[in-house]
Short mmCIF file of C-alpha atoms and ligand atoms in Angstrom, two decimals:
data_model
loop_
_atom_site.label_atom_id
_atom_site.label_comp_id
_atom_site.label_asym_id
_atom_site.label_seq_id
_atom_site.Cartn_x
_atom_site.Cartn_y
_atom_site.Cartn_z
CA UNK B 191 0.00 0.00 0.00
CA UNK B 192 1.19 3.37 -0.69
CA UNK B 193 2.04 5.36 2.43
CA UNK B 194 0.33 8.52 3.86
CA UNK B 195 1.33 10.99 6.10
CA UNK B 196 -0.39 14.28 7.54
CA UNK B 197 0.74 16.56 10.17
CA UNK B 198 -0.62 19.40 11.97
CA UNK B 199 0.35 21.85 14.30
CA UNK B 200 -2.56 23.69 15.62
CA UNK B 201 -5.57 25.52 15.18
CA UNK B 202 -5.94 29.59 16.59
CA UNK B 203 -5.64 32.82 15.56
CA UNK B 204 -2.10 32.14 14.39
CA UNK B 205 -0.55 35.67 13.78
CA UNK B 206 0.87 36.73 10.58
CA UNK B 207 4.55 37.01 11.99
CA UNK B 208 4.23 33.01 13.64
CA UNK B 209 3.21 31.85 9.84
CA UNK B 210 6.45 31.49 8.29
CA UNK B 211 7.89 29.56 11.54
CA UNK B 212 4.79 27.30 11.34
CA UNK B 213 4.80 26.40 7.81
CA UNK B 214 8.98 25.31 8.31
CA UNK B 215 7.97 23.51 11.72
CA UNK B 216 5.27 21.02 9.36
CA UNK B 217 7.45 20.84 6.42
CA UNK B 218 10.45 19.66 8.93
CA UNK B 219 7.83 17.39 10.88
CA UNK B 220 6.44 15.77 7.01
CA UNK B 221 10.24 15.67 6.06
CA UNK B 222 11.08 13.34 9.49
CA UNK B 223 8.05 11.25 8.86
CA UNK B 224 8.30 10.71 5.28
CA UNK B 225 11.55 9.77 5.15
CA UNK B 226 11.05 6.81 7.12
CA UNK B 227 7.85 6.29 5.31
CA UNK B 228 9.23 5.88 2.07
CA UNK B 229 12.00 3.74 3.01
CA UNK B 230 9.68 1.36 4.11
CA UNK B 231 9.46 1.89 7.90
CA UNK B 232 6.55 1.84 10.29
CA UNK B 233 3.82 4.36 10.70
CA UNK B 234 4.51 4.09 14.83
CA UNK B 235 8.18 5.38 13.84
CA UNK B 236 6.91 7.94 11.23
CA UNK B 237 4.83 10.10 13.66
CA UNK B 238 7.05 9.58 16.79
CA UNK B 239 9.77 11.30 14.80
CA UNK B 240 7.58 14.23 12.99
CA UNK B 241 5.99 14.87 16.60
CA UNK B 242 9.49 15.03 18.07
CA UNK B 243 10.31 17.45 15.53
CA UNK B 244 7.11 20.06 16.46
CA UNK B 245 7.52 19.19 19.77
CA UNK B 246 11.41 20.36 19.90
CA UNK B 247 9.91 23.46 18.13
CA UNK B 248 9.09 26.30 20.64
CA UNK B 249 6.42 28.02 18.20
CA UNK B 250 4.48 24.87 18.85
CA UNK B 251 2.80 24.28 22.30
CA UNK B 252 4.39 21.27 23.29
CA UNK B 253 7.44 19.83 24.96
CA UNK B 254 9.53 22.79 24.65
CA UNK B 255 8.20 26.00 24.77
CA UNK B 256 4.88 24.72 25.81
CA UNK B 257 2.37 27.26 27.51
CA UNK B 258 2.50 27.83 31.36
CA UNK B 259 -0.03 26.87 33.77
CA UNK B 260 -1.19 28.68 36.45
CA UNK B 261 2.10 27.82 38.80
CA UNK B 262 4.06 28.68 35.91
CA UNK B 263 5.38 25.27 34.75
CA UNK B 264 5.14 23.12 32.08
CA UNK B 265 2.85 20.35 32.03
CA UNK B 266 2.47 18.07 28.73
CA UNK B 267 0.38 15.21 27.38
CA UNK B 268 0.51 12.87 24.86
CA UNK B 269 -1.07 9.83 23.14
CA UNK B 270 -0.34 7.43 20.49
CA UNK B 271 -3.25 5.25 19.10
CA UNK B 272 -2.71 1.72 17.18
CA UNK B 273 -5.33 1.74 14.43
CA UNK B 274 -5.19 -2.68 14.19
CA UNK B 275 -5.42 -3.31 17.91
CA UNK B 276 -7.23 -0.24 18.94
CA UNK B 277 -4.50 0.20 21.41
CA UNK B 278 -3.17 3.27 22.65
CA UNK B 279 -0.54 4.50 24.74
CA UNK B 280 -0.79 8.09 26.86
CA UNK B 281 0.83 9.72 29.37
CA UNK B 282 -0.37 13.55 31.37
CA UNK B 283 0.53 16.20 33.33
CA UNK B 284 4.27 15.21 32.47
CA UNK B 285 6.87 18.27 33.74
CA UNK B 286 9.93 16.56 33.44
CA UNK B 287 10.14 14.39 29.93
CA UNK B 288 11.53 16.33 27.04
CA UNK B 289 9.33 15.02 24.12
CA UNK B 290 6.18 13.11 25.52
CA UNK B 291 5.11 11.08 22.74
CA UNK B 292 8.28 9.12 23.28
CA UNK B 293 6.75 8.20 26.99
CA UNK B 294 3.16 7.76 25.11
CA UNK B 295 5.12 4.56 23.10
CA UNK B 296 6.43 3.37 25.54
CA UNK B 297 3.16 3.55 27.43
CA UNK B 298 2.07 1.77 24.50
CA UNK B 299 4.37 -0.77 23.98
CA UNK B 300 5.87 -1.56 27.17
CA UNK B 301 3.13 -0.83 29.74
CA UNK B 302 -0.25 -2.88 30.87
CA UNK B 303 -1.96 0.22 30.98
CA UNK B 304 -3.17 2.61 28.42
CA UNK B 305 -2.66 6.28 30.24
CA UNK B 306 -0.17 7.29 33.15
CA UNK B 307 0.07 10.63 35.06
CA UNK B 308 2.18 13.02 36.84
CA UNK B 309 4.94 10.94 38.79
CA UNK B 310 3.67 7.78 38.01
CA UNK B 311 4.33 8.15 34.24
CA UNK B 312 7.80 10.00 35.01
CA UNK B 313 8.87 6.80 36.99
CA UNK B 314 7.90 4.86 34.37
CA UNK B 315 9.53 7.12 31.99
CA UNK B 316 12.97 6.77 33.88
CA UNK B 317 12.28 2.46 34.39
CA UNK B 318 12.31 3.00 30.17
CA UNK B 319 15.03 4.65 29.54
CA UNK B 320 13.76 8.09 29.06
CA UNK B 321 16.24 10.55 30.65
CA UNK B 322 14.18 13.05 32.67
CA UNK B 323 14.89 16.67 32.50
CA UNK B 324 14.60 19.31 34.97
CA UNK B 325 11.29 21.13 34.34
CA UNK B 326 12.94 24.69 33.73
CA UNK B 327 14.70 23.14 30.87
CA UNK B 328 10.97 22.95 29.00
CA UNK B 329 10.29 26.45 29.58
CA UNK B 330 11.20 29.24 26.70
CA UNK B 331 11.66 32.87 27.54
CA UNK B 332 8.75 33.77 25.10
CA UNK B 333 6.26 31.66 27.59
CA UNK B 334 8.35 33.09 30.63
CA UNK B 335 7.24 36.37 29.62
CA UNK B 336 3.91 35.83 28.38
CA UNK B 337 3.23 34.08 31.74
CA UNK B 338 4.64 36.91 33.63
CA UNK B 339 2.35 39.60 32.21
CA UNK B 340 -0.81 37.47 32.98
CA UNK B 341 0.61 37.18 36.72
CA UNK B 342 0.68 40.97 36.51
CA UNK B 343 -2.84 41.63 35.23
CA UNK B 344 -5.01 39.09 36.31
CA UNK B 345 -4.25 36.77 33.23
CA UNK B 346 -6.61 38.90 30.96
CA UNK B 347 -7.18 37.54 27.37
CA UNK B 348 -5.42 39.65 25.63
CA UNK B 349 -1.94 38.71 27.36
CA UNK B 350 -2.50 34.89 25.93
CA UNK B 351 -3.26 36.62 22.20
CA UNK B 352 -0.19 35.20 20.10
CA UNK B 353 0.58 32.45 22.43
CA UNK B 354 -2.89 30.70 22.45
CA UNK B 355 -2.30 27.21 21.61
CA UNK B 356 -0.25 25.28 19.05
CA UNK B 357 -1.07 21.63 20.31
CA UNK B 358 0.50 19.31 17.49
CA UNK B 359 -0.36 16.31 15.82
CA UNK B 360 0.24 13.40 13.19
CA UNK B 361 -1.32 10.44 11.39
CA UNK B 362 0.58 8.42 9.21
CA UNK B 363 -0.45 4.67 7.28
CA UNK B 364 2.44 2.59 6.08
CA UNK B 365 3.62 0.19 3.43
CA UNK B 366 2.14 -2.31 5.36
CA UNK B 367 -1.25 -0.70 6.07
CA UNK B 368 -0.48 0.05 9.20
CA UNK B 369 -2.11 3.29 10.99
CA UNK B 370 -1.32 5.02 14.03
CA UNK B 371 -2.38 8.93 15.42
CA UNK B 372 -0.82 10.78 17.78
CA UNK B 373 -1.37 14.08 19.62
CA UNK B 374 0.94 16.15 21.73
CA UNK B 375 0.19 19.03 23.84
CA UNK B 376 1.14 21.83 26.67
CA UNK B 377 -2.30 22.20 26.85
CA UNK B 378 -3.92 25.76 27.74
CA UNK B 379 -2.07 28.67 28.68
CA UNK B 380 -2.45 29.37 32.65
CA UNK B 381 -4.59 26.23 33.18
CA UNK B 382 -5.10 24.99 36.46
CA UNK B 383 -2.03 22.46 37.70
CA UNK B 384 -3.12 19.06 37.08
CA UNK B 385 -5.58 19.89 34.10
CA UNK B 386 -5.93 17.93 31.50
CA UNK B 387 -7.63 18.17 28.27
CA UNK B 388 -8.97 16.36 25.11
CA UNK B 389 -5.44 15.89 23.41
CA UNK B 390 -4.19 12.28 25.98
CA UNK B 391 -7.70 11.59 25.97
CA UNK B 392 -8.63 7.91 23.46
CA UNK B 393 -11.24 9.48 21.46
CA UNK B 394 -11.52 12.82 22.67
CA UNK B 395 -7.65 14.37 21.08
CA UNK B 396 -7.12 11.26 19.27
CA UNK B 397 -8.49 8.38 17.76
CA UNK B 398 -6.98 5.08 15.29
CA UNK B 399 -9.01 2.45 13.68
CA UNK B 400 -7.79 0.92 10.72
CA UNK B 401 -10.91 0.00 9.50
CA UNK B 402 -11.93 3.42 9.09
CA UNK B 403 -8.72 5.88 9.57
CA UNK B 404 -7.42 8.26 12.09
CA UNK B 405 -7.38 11.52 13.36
CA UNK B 406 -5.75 14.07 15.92
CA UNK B 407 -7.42 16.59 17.08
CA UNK B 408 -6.25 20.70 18.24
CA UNK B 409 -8.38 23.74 19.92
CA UNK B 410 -10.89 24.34 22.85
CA UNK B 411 -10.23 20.75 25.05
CA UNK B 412 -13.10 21.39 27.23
CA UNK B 413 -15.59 21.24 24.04
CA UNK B 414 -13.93 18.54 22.20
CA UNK B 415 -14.16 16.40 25.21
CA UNK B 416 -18.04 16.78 24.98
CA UNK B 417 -18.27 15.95 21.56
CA UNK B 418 -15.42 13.16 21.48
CA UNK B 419 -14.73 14.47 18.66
CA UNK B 420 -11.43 12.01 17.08
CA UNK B 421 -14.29 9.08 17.07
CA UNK B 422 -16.98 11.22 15.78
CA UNK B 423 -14.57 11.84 12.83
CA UNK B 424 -13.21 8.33 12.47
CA UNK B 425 -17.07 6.79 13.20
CA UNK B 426 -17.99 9.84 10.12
CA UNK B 427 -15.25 8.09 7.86
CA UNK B 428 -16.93 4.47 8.65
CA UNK B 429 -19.95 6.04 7.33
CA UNK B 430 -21.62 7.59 4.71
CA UNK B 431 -21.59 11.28 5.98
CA UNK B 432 -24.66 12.90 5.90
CA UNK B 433 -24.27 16.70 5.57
CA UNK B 434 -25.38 19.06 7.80
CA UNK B 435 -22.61 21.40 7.69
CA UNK B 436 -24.56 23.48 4.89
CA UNK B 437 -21.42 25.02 3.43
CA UNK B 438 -19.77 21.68 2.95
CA UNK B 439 -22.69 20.47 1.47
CA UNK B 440 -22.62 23.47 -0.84
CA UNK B 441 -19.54 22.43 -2.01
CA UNK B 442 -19.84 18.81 -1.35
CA UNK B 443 -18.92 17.04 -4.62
CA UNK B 444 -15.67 18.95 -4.89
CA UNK B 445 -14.85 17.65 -1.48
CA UNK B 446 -13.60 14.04 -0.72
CA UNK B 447 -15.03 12.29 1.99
CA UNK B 448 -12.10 12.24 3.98
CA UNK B 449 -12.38 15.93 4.06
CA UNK B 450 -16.10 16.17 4.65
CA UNK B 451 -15.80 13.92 7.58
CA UNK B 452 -13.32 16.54 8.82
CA UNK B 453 -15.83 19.08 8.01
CA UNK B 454 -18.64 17.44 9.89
CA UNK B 455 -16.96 16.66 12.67
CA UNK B 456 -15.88 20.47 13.68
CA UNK B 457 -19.39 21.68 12.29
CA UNK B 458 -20.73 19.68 15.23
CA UNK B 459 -18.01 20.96 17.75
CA UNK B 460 -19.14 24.46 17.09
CA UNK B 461 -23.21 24.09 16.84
CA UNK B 462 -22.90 21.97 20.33
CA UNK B 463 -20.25 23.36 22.06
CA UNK B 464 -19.43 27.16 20.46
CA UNK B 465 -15.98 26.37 20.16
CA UNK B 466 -13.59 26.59 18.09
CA UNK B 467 -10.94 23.71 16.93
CA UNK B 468 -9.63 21.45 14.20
CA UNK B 469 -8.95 18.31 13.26
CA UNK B 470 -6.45 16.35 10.40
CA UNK B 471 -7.27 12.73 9.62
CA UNK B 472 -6.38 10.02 7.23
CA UNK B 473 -9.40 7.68 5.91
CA UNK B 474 -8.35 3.84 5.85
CA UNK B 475 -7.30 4.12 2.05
CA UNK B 476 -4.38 7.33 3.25
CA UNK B 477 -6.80 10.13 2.10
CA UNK B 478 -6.34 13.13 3.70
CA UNK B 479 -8.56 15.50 5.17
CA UNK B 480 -8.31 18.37 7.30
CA UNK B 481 -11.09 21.07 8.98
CA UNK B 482 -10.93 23.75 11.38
CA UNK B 483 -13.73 27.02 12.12
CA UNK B 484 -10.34 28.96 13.92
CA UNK B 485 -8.91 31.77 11.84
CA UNK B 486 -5.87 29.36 11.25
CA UNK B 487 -4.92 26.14 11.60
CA UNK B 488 -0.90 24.94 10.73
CA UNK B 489 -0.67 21.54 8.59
CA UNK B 490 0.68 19.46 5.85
CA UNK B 491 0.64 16.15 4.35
CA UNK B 492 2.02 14.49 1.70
CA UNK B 493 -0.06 14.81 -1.61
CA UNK B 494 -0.29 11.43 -4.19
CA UNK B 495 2.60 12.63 -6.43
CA UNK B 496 4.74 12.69 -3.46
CA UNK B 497 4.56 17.16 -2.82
CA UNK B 498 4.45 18.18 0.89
CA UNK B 499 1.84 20.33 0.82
CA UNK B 500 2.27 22.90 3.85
CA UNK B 501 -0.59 25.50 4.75
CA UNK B 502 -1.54 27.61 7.98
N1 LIG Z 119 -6.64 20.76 22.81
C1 LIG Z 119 -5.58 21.29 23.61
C2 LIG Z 119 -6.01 21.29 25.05
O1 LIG Z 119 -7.12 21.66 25.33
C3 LIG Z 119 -5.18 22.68 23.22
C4 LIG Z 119 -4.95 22.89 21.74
O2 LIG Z 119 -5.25 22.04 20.92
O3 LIG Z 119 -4.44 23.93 21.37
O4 LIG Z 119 -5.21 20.96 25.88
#
């Protein structure tokens, strides 16, 4: 089968001056993936390394340079999702492992369990080989300062403008058919410690089944909890989607399904929920789709005549 790969690395109000550093973050994160892809290797290996790559990226919001809670530390979660056994592998509220989706494999491969927290998942991080880091080392200056200004003034809006969120994601299908999704995140800038949102969350921020395909999910966690929404989209692909999104289904025979499963999907997070958010996905066959009702959303996948196609 001929491999896929899509990549995203969140939805907001992405400002002009962040484009430019977004669009080289998903071509670098396609680039990691793909090249393992197309030398034959696994789909597990193809979006570890193109999360590791937005993850390492401080313009993204998560590992490095993720947002700040409330304490003003760094807490990150991440999942990785098995589309054949329906098997996934997450870890939250991390403050001390560099690039969490490594932990989330691990979780996955290694552990009885499907989801670990806070010191629980670090000590299983450090039983695995994962060096731990001290939590200052996750924390950039631009989050430093952002955090410092809402500590000043009541964390008004307008001081998280520009840093919103950034959470990152990737689906990839190899030679082999196999599938696996994956989500990484900082989560919300100032949360509460010990928050955690849809992106860890099996069906909620991500969601595998190679029967249908699978998607990762970015934006308001609190509202794509309610709606599950990676499922929704991957039990959308399993069927034949109905439109009620009535601008996709103004425009629905230029659109694949793949895409208006995407669209459906954040239609519904927005009429139940008012919020805003995204999604990427691949259907079972490696078509992509994307959708998002944000300003902005940063992604990229890799067309059929083997183009990285890179948009925010
Ligand atoms: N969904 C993430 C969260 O709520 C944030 C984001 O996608 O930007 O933690």
């Amino acid at each position: 089968m001929k491999p896929a790969l899509i990549v995203h690395g969140g939805a907001w109000d992405i400002p002009d001056e962040a484009v430019d550093a977004c669009k080289s973050g998903c071509q670098r994160a396609l680039g990691a993936g793909w090249t393992l892809l197309a030398g034959g290797g696994s789909a597990l290996d193809a979006v570890e390394a193109a999360i590791m790559v937005l993850e390492d990226d401080p313009v993204f919001d998560a590992g490095y340079g993720s947002h700040l809670n409330l304490d003003g530390r760094v807490e990150c979660d991440a999942i990785v999702m098995n589309g054949a056994t329906l098997r996934s592998g997450a870890a939250a509220t991390l403050q001390r492992v560099k690039n969490p989706i490594q932990l989330a494999r691990k979780i996955l491969e290694n552990c009885p369990h499907m989801m670990l927290v806070a010191e629980g998942a670090e000590r299983f991080a450090k039983e695995h080989g994962i060096k731990l880091c001290k939590p200052e080392e996750l924390v950039s200056e631009a989050e430093q300062e952002a955090w410092m200004k809402c500590k000043a003034d009541k964390h008004a809006a307008e001081h998280h403008r520009g840093h919103e969120q950034g959470t990152v994601g990737a689906v990839a299908i190899d030679r082999d058919g196999r599938l696996f999704a994956a989500t990484s995140t900082g989560g919300t800038c100032c949360k509460l410690p010990g928050r955690v949102g849809d992106s860890p969350l099996i069906g909620c921020g991500c969601y595998a089944d190679s029967e249908a395909g699978g998607v990762s999910c970015t934006g308001y966690g609190e509202a794509i909890m309610k709606i599950v929404m990676a499922k929704t989209a991957v039990d959308l692909l399993r069927s034949r989607v109905t439109c009620v999104d009535p601008i996709a289904a103004a425009d629905a025979c230029d659109l694949s399904s793949a895409d208006l499963a995407a669209r459906e999907a954040v239609h519904l997070l927005g009429k139940r929920t008012h919020a805003t958010g995204g999604l990427i996905l691949l259907d079972r066959h490696g078509n992509p789709g994307f959708a998002f009702n944000t300003p902005r959303m940063a992604y990229g996948y890799v067309a059929l005549d083997g183009n990285f196609v890179i948009a925010v």
